[in-house]
PDB file of C-alpha atoms in Angstrom:
ATOM      1  CA  UNK A   1    -139.627 -64.731 -62.484  1.00 43.00           C
ATOM      2  CA  UNK A   2    -141.248 -67.263 -64.784  1.00 41.00           C
ATOM      3  CA  UNK A   3    -140.383 -67.655 -68.424  1.00 42.00           C
ATOM      4  CA  UNK A   4    -144.048 -67.013 -69.244  1.00 43.00           C
ATOM      5  CA  UNK A   5    -143.855 -63.591 -67.616  1.00 43.00           C
ATOM      6  CA  UNK A   6    -140.697 -62.736 -69.548  1.00 42.00           C
ATOM      7  CA  UNK A   7    -142.211 -63.849 -72.828  1.00 42.00           C
ATOM      8  CA  UNK A   8    -145.385 -61.885 -72.139  1.00 44.00           C
ATOM      9  CA  UNK A   9    -143.536 -58.664 -71.393  1.00 44.00           C
ATOM     10  CA  UNK A  10    -141.288 -59.004 -74.437  1.00 48.00           C
ATOM     11  CA  UNK A  11    -143.629 -60.379 -77.102  1.00 44.00           C
ATOM     12  CA  UNK A  12    -144.477 -56.955 -78.487  1.00 47.00           C
ATOM     13  CA  UNK A  13    -140.812 -55.987 -78.434  1.00 50.00           C
ATOM     14  CA  UNK A  14    -139.919 -58.672 -80.938  1.00 51.00           C
ATOM     15  CA  UNK A  15    -142.453 -57.339 -83.441  1.00 45.00           C
ATOM     16  CA  UNK A  16    -140.758 -54.004 -84.126  1.00 42.00           C
ATOM     17  CA  UNK A  17    -138.628 -51.132 -82.942  1.00 39.00           C
ATOM     18  CA  UNK A  18    -138.844 -50.509 -79.214  1.00 38.00           C
ATOM     19  CA  UNK A  19    -138.114 -47.607 -76.897  1.00 38.00           C
ATOM     20  CA  UNK A  20    -136.302 -47.316 -73.633  1.00 37.00           C
ATOM     21  CA  UNK A  21    -137.422 -46.751 -70.128  1.00 38.00           C
ATOM     22  CA  UNK A  22    -135.784 -44.232 -67.814  1.00 40.00           C
ATOM     23  CA  UNK A  23    -132.182 -43.989 -66.742  1.00 43.00           C
ATOM     24  CA  UNK A  24    -132.607 -45.703 -63.408  1.00 40.00           C
ATOM     25  CA  UNK A  25    -134.873 -47.875 -61.296  1.00 39.00           C
ATOM     26  CA  UNK A  26    -137.551 -46.441 -59.010  1.00 42.00           C
ATOM     27  CA  UNK A  27    -136.325 -46.046 -55.461  1.00 39.00           C
ATOM     28  CA  UNK A  28    -138.065 -45.481 -52.146  1.00 43.00           C
ATOM     29  CA  UNK A  29    -137.462 -41.974 -50.798  1.00 43.00           C
ATOM     30  CA  UNK A  30    -137.750 -43.187 -47.194  1.00 44.00           C
ATOM     31  CA  UNK A  31    -134.410 -44.093 -45.650  1.00 42.00           C
ATOM     32  CA  UNK A  32    -134.163 -47.753 -44.576  1.00 42.00           C
ATOM     33  CA  UNK A  33    -134.271 -48.481 -40.839  1.00 41.00           C
ATOM     34  CA  UNK A  34    -130.926 -48.907 -39.140  1.00 42.00           C
ATOM     35  CA  UNK A  35    -129.939 -52.180 -37.568  1.00 39.00           C
ATOM     36  CA  UNK A  36    -129.228 -52.391 -33.854  1.00 39.00           C
ATOM     37  CA  UNK A  37    -125.781 -51.164 -32.817  1.00 38.00           C
ATOM     38  CA  UNK A  38    -123.147 -53.581 -31.558  1.00 38.00           C
ATOM     39  CA  UNK A  39    -123.244 -54.261 -27.794  1.00 40.00           C
ATOM     40  CA  UNK A  40    -121.299 -51.740 -25.730  1.00 41.00           C
ATOM     41  CA  UNK A  41    -118.211 -53.009 -23.910  1.00 40.00           C
ATOM     42  CA  UNK A  42    -119.100 -54.255 -20.466  1.00 43.00           C
ATOM     43  CA  UNK A  43    -122.729 -55.000 -21.258  1.00 43.00           C
ATOM     44  CA  UNK A  44    -124.143 -58.348 -20.202  1.00 44.00           C
ATOM     45  CA  UNK A  45    -123.919 -61.009 -22.851  1.00 43.00           C
ATOM     46  CA  UNK A  46    -126.058 -64.110 -23.228  1.00 43.00           C
ATOM     47  CA  UNK A  47    -123.321 -65.779 -25.253  1.00 46.00           C
ATOM     48  CA  UNK A  48    -119.977 -65.150 -26.857  1.00 49.00           C
ATOM     49  CA  UNK A  49    -121.019 -63.424 -30.093  1.00 47.00           C
ATOM     50  CA  UNK A  50    -118.609 -60.495 -29.994  1.00 44.00           C
ATOM     51  CA  UNK A  51    -117.167 -61.501 -33.358  1.00 47.00           C
ATOM     52  CA  UNK A  52    -120.518 -61.703 -35.129  1.00 41.00           C
ATOM     53  CA  UNK A  53    -120.827 -58.847 -37.665  1.00 41.00           C
ATOM     54  CA  UNK A  54    -123.770 -56.498 -37.521  1.00 40.00           C
ATOM     55  CA  UNK A  55    -125.555 -56.093 -40.857  1.00 37.00           C
ATOM     56  CA  UNK A  56    -126.320 -52.536 -41.872  1.00 42.00           C
ATOM     57  CA  UNK A  57    -129.094 -52.373 -44.516  1.00 41.00           C
ATOM     58  CA  UNK A  58    -128.211 -50.465 -47.654  1.00 39.00           C
ATOM     59  CA  UNK A  59    -130.250 -48.682 -50.277  1.00 40.00           C
ATOM     60  CA  UNK A  60    -132.399 -50.739 -52.689  1.00 38.00           C
ATOM     61  CA  UNK A  61    -130.191 -52.422 -55.253  1.00 41.00           C
ATOM     62  CA  UNK A  62    -127.062 -52.074 -53.106  1.00 41.00           C
ATOM     63  CA  UNK A  63    -125.432 -54.856 -51.091  1.00 42.00           C
ATOM     64  CA  UNK A  64    -125.735 -54.612 -47.332  1.00 40.00           C
ATOM     65  CA  UNK A  65    -122.661 -53.446 -45.418  1.00 41.00           C
ATOM     66  CA  UNK A  66    -121.267 -55.221 -42.382  1.00 37.00           C
ATOM     67  CA  UNK A  67    -119.874 -53.721 -39.233  1.00 40.00           C
ATOM     68  CA  UNK A  68    -118.066 -55.059 -36.223  1.00 38.00           C
ATOM     69  CA  UNK A  69    -115.312 -57.613 -36.524  1.00 40.00           C
ATOM     70  CA  UNK A  70    -115.926 -58.478 -40.197  1.00 37.00           C
ATOM     71  CA  UNK A  71    -116.070 -56.048 -43.121  1.00 36.00           C
ATOM     72  CA  UNK A  72    -116.621 -56.691 -46.816  1.00 37.00           C
ATOM     73  CA  UNK A  73    -116.138 -54.504 -49.832  1.00 42.00           C
ATOM     74  CA  UNK A  74    -118.093 -56.385 -52.485  1.00 40.00           C
ATOM     75  CA  UNK A  75    -118.666 -54.340 -55.661  1.00 51.00           C
ATOM     76  CA  UNK A  76    -122.171 -53.286 -56.598  1.00 59.00           C
ATOM     77  CA  UNK A  77    -124.008 -55.946 -58.648  1.00 84.00           C
ATOM     78  CA  UNK A  78    -124.528 -53.449 -61.482  1.00 87.00           C
ATOM     79  CA  UNK A  79    -123.914 -49.803 -62.287  1.00 89.00           C
ATOM     80  CA  UNK A  80    -125.211 -47.200 -64.697  1.00 87.00           C
ATOM     81  CA  UNK A  81    -123.031 -48.460 -67.560  1.00 88.00           C
ATOM     82  CA  UNK A  82    -124.715 -51.867 -67.285  1.00 92.00           C
ATOM     83  CA  UNK A  83    -128.188 -50.325 -67.242  1.00 89.00           C
ATOM     84  CA  UNK A  84    -127.419 -48.036 -70.180  1.00 90.00           C
ATOM     85  CA  UNK A  85    -126.044 -50.868 -72.296  1.00 93.00           C
ATOM     86  CA  UNK A  86    -128.984 -53.208 -71.717  1.00 92.00           C
ATOM     87  CA  UNK A  87    -131.741 -50.610 -71.965  1.00 91.00           C
ATOM     88  CA  UNK A  88    -130.273 -49.206 -75.188  1.00 90.00           C
ATOM     89  CA  UNK A  89    -129.304 -52.547 -76.718  1.00 92.00           C
ATOM     90  CA  UNK A  90    -132.884 -53.847 -76.572  1.00 93.00           C
ATOM     91  CA  UNK A  91    -134.243 -51.293 -79.090  1.00 92.00           C
ATOM     92  CA  UNK A  92    -130.946 -51.490 -80.972  1.00 94.00           C
ATOM     93  CA  UNK A  93    -131.483 -55.219 -81.488  1.00 95.00           C
ATOM     94  CA  UNK A  94    -135.169 -54.654 -82.225  1.00 93.00           C
ATOM     95  CA  UNK A  95    -134.298 -52.322 -85.082  1.00 94.00           C
ATOM     96  CA  UNK A  96    -131.946 -54.958 -86.499  1.00 96.00           C
ATOM     97  CA  UNK A  97    -134.881 -57.384 -86.440  1.00 96.00           C
ATOM     98  CA  UNK A  98    -137.090 -54.876 -88.229  1.00 96.00           C
ATOM     99  CA  UNK A  99    -134.446 -54.390 -90.906  1.00 97.00           C
ATOM    100  CA  UNK A 100    -133.878 -58.118 -91.326  1.00 97.00           C
ATOM    101  CA  UNK A 101    -137.580 -58.932 -91.633  1.00 97.00           C
ATOM    102  CA  UNK A 102    -137.647 -56.839 -94.796  1.00 98.00           C
ATOM    103  CA  UNK A 103    -135.181 -59.163 -96.541  1.00 97.00           C
ATOM    104  CA  UNK A 104    -137.343 -62.178 -97.487  1.00 97.00           C
ATOM    105  CA  UNK A 105    -139.560 -60.148 -99.850  1.00 96.00           C
ATOM    106  CA  UNK A 106    -136.997 -57.574-101.001  1.00 97.00           C
ATOM    107  CA  UNK A 107    -133.534 -59.119-101.159  1.00 97.00           C
ATOM    108  CA  UNK A 108    -132.284 -60.509-104.449  1.00 97.00           C
ATOM    109  CA  UNK A 109    -129.112 -62.169-103.158  1.00 97.00           C
ATOM    110  CA  UNK A 110    -129.673 -65.465-101.357  1.00 97.00           C
ATOM    111  CA  UNK A 111    -126.673 -64.876 -99.115  1.00 97.00           C
ATOM    112  CA  UNK A 112    -128.187 -61.604 -97.940  1.00 97.00           C
ATOM    113  CA  UNK A 113    -131.410 -63.437 -97.089  1.00 97.00           C
ATOM    114  CA  UNK A 114    -129.549 -66.075 -95.092  1.00 97.00           C
ATOM    115  CA  UNK A 115    -127.572 -63.412 -93.264  1.00 97.00           C
ATOM    116  CA  UNK A 116    -130.787 -61.623 -92.306  1.00 97.00           C
ATOM    117  CA  UNK A 117    -132.210 -64.904 -90.990  1.00 97.00           C
ATOM    118  CA  UNK A 118    -129.122 -65.499 -88.837  1.00 96.00           C
ATOM    119  CA  UNK A 119    -129.249 -61.979 -87.404  1.00 97.00           C
ATOM    120  CA  UNK A 120    -132.898 -62.427 -86.443  1.00 96.00           C
ATOM    121  CA  UNK A 121    -132.280 -65.860 -84.941  1.00 96.00           C
ATOM    122  CA  UNK A 122    -129.399 -64.542 -82.804  1.00 95.00           C
ATOM    123  CA  UNK A 123    -130.761 -61.219 -81.626  1.00 95.00           C
ATOM    124  CA  UNK A 124    -134.359 -62.125 -80.759  1.00 94.00           C
ATOM    125  CA  UNK A 125    -133.294 -64.447 -77.883  1.00 95.00           C
ATOM    126  CA  UNK A 126    -130.807 -61.817 -76.695  1.00 94.00           C
ATOM    127  CA  UNK A 127    -133.669 -59.339 -76.347  1.00 93.00           C
ATOM    128  CA  UNK A 128    -135.453 -61.797 -74.043  1.00 93.00           C
ATOM    129  CA  UNK A 129    -132.289 -62.316 -72.011  1.00 93.00           C
ATOM    130  CA  UNK A 130    -131.712 -58.583 -71.562  1.00 93.00           C
ATOM    131  CA  UNK A 131    -135.356 -57.952 -70.647  1.00 91.00           C
ATOM    132  CA  UNK A 132    -135.175 -60.773 -68.099  1.00 93.00           C
ATOM    133  CA  UNK A 133    -132.060 -59.272 -66.516  1.00 92.00           C
ATOM    134  CA  UNK A 134    -133.687 -55.847 -66.195  1.00 91.00           C
ATOM    135  CA  UNK A 135    -136.776 -57.366 -64.589  1.00 92.00           C
ATOM    136  CA  UNK A 136    -134.677 -59.319 -62.115  1.00 91.00           C
ATOM    137  CA  UNK A 137    -133.007 -56.079 -61.026  1.00 89.00           C
ATOM    138  CA  UNK A 138    -136.407 -54.322 -60.787  1.00 90.00           C
ATOM    139  CA  UNK A 139    -135.333 -51.963 -63.562  1.00 87.00           C
ATOM    140  CA  UNK A 140    -137.508 -50.587 -66.350  1.00 85.00           C
ATOM    141  CA  UNK A 141    -137.758 -52.717 -69.491  1.00 88.00           C
ATOM    142  CA  UNK A 142    -138.087 -50.966 -72.877  1.00 86.00           C
ATOM    143  CA  UNK A 143    -141.603 -51.244 -74.251  1.00 75.00           C
ATOM    144  CA  UNK A 144    -142.960 -51.427 -77.784  1.00 67.00           C
ATOM    145  CA  UNK A 145    -144.284 -48.284 -79.408  1.00 64.00           C
ATOM    146  CA  UNK A 146    -141.848 -45.844 -77.800  1.00 60.00           C
ATOM    147  CA  UNK A 147    -139.368 -43.842 -79.844  1.00 65.00           C
ATOM    148  CA  UNK A 148    -135.935 -45.257 -78.952  1.00 67.00           C
ATOM    149  CA  UNK A 149    -134.302 -41.845 -79.268  1.00 63.00           C
ATOM    150  CA  UNK A 150    -136.641 -40.429 -76.625  1.00 59.00           C
ATOM    151  CA  UNK A 151    -134.953 -42.717 -74.101  1.00 56.00           C
ATOM    152  CA  UNK A 152    -131.396 -42.655 -75.417  1.00 60.00           C
ATOM    153  CA  UNK A 153    -129.070 -42.392 -72.421  1.00 63.00           C
ATOM    154  CA  UNK A 154    -127.104 -39.851 -74.425  1.00 63.00           C
ATOM    155  CA  UNK A 155    -129.989 -37.471 -73.772  1.00 65.00           C
ATOM    156  CA  UNK A 156    -129.210 -37.744 -70.063  1.00 65.00           C
ATOM    157  CA  UNK A 157    -125.550 -36.821 -70.300  1.00 63.00           C
ATOM    158  CA  UNK A 158    -124.222 -40.355 -70.809  1.00 63.00           C
ATOM    159  CA  UNK A 159    -122.919 -42.291 -73.793  1.00 70.00           C
ATOM    160  CA  UNK A 160    -125.807 -42.886 -76.179  1.00 75.00           C
ATOM    161  CA  UNK A 161    -126.931 -45.384 -78.776  1.00 81.00           C
ATOM    162  CA  UNK A 162    -124.701 -45.826 -81.798  1.00 90.00           C
ATOM    163  CA  UNK A 163    -125.465 -46.863 -85.368  1.00 93.00           C
ATOM    164  CA  UNK A 164    -129.264 -46.519 -85.268  1.00 92.00           C
ATOM    165  CA  UNK A 165    -131.084 -45.785 -88.532  1.00 94.00           C
ATOM    166  CA  UNK A 166    -133.374 -42.789 -88.645  1.00 92.00           C
ATOM    167  CA  UNK A 167    -137.062 -43.253 -89.498  1.00 92.00           C
ATOM    168  CA  UNK A 168    -136.375 -41.851 -92.965  1.00 96.00           C
ATOM    169  CA  UNK A 169    -133.545 -44.327 -93.524  1.00 97.00           C
ATOM    170  CA  UNK A 170    -135.832 -47.174 -92.501  1.00 96.00           C
ATOM    171  CA  UNK A 171    -138.429 -45.995 -95.022  1.00 97.00           C
ATOM    172  CA  UNK A 172    -135.802 -45.909 -97.754  1.00 98.00           C
ATOM    173  CA  UNK A 173    -134.706 -49.436 -96.890  1.00 98.00           C
ATOM    174  CA  UNK A 174    -138.302 -50.685 -96.949  1.00 98.00           C
ATOM    175  CA  UNK A 175    -138.857 -49.044-100.354  1.00 98.00           C
ATOM    176  CA  UNK A 176    -135.780 -50.650-101.953  1.00 98.00           C
ATOM    177  CA  UNK A 177    -135.947 -53.854-103.981  1.00 97.00           C
ATOM    178  CA  UNK A 178    -133.510 -56.346-105.494  1.00 97.00           C
ATOM    179  CA  UNK A 179    -129.826 -55.444-105.733  1.00 97.00           C
ATOM    180  CA  UNK A 180    -130.528 -51.934-104.434  1.00 97.00           C
ATOM    181  CA  UNK A 181    -132.030 -53.421-101.276  1.00 98.00           C
ATOM    182  CA  UNK A 182    -129.118 -55.830-100.862  1.00 98.00           C
ATOM    183  CA  UNK A 183    -126.538 -53.053-100.963  1.00 98.00           C
ATOM    184  CA  UNK A 184    -128.526 -50.698 -98.743  1.00 98.00           C
ATOM    185  CA  UNK A 185    -129.297 -53.427 -96.214  1.00 98.00           C
ATOM    186  CA  UNK A 186    -125.659 -54.492 -95.981  1.00 98.00           C
ATOM    187  CA  UNK A 187    -124.234 -50.986 -95.699  1.00 98.00           C
ATOM    188  CA  UNK A 188    -126.847 -50.000 -93.128  1.00 97.00           C
ATOM    189  CA  UNK A 189    -126.334 -53.147 -91.081  1.00 98.00           C
ATOM    190  CA  UNK A 190    -122.560 -52.698 -91.092  1.00 98.00           C
ATOM    191  CA  UNK A 191    -123.053 -49.263 -89.550  1.00 97.00           C
ATOM    192  CA  UNK A 192    -125.618 -50.691 -87.126  1.00 97.00           C
ATOM    193  CA  UNK A 193    -123.264 -53.463 -86.019  1.00 97.00           C
ATOM    194  CA  UNK A 194    -120.334 -51.074 -85.646  1.00 97.00           C
ATOM    195  CA  UNK A 195    -122.490 -49.022 -83.284  1.00 95.00           C
ATOM    196  CA  UNK A 196    -123.168 -52.139 -81.218  1.00 95.00           C
ATOM    197  CA  UNK A 197    -119.425 -52.825 -80.994  1.00 96.00           C
ATOM    198  CA  UNK A 198    -118.824 -49.313 -79.658  1.00 95.00           C
ATOM    199  CA  UNK A 199    -121.499 -49.803 -76.997  1.00 93.00           C
ATOM    200  CA  UNK A 200    -120.142 -53.240 -76.075  1.00 95.00           C
ATOM    201  CA  UNK A 201    -116.620 -51.859 -75.736  1.00 94.00           C
ATOM    202  CA  UNK A 202    -117.844 -49.213 -73.287  1.00 91.00           C
ATOM    203  CA  UNK A 203    -119.607 -51.587 -70.938  1.00 91.00           C
ATOM    204  CA  UNK A 204    -116.676 -54.023 -71.084  1.00 92.00           C
ATOM    205  CA  UNK A 205    -114.566 -51.295 -69.465  1.00 91.00           C
ATOM    206  CA  UNK A 206    -117.103 -49.518 -67.252  1.00 90.00           C
ATOM    207  CA  UNK A 207    -119.681 -52.184 -66.377  1.00 92.00           C
ATOM    208  CA  UNK A 208    -119.715 -54.280 -63.205  1.00 90.00           C
ATOM    209  CA  UNK A 209    -122.420 -56.913 -63.887  1.00 92.00           C
ATOM    210  CA  UNK A 210    -120.834 -60.190 -64.976  1.00 91.00           C
ATOM    211  CA  UNK A 211    -123.805 -61.317 -67.084  1.00 91.00           C
ATOM    212  CA  UNK A 212    -123.945 -57.976 -68.908  1.00 94.00           C
ATOM    213  CA  UNK A 213    -120.241 -58.020 -69.653  1.00 92.00           C
ATOM    214  CA  UNK A 214    -120.475 -61.597 -70.918  1.00 94.00           C
ATOM    215  CA  UNK A 215    -123.401 -60.632 -73.142  1.00 94.00           C
ATOM    216  CA  UNK A 216    -121.457 -57.646 -74.456  1.00 95.00           C
ATOM    217  CA  UNK A 217    -118.518 -59.929 -75.271  1.00 95.00           C
ATOM    218  CA  UNK A 218    -120.826 -62.275 -77.204  1.00 94.00           C
ATOM    219  CA  UNK A 219    -122.360 -59.344 -79.094  1.00 94.00           C
ATOM    220  CA  UNK A 220    -118.919 -57.992 -79.971  1.00 95.00           C
ATOM    221  CA  UNK A 221    -117.618 -61.369 -81.152  1.00 95.00           C
ATOM    222  CA  UNK A 222    -120.621 -62.337 -83.298  1.00 95.00           C
ATOM    223  CA  UNK A 223    -121.241 -58.921 -84.800  1.00 96.00           C
ATOM    224  CA  UNK A 224    -117.569 -58.306 -85.614  1.00 96.00           C
ATOM    225  CA  UNK A 225    -117.595 -61.544 -87.621  1.00 96.00           C
ATOM    226  CA  UNK A 226    -120.815 -60.502 -89.381  1.00 97.00           C
ATOM    227  CA  UNK A 227    -119.329 -57.119 -90.269  1.00 97.00           C
ATOM    228  CA  UNK A 228    -116.487 -58.867 -92.078  1.00 96.00           C
ATOM    229  CA  UNK A 229    -118.919 -61.086 -93.962  1.00 96.00           C
ATOM    230  CA  UNK A 230    -121.180 -58.174 -94.927  1.00 97.00           C
ATOM    231  CA  UNK A 231    -118.259 -56.163 -96.258  1.00 97.00           C
ATOM    232  CA  UNK A 232    -117.243 -59.115 -98.420  1.00 96.00           C
ATOM    233  CA  UNK A 233    -120.784 -59.384 -99.773  1.00 96.00           C
ATOM    234  CA  UNK A 234    -120.896 -55.681-100.526  1.00 96.00           C
ATOM    235  CA  UNK A 235    -117.733 -55.944-102.589  1.00 95.00           C
ATOM    236  CA  UNK A 236    -119.236 -58.789-104.607  1.00 93.00           C
ATOM    237  CA  UNK A 237    -122.462 -56.973-105.491  1.00 90.00           C
TER     238      UNK A 237
END
């Protein structure tokens, strides 16, 4: 996948709050063809390949299994916890961008403005990374214009998004000015970040994709530090 394709599919995402796609990737209902069975004992052989494993195709997205003399038990490249984290974290990050883009014209405190700039600079590239990962796995990528809560994995019986502001809360933040905006932005973003930490903790335990777990660790580390800084700022206002 080219970087141009990734940027094209995600450009609208970085302009506002996004939604999620479905819980899982599309799969083909037709069962995959079976590989030929190993040669029966006593059959004529053209060469000594009795120790060569026979590859049994698996379902889309699953590693192939081997039979014969060699067997492997490699874990799946990703599981539902990985999908849920990435598909929910994209609109979660996008809402943080929407909140932070209000700061330049509304914040009174210069430190609040700088914090908002750092959040935007960190989370926008992470959105591109997560969208790229979903595309590489042939999984649905959240698209702009959808309501994030319509695609919350919590609606499908799984752990859902945490810390998201409601539309009314976003309106109240956009209407605030000066010190009132600073305090509301900080308190709202602390809650937002704490939700991200909860989601990151879940996938750290339940996920199987290395890249997703590494991303979750980065999110947890950076946002935990920002929570501490925001709480300090709140106390000073």
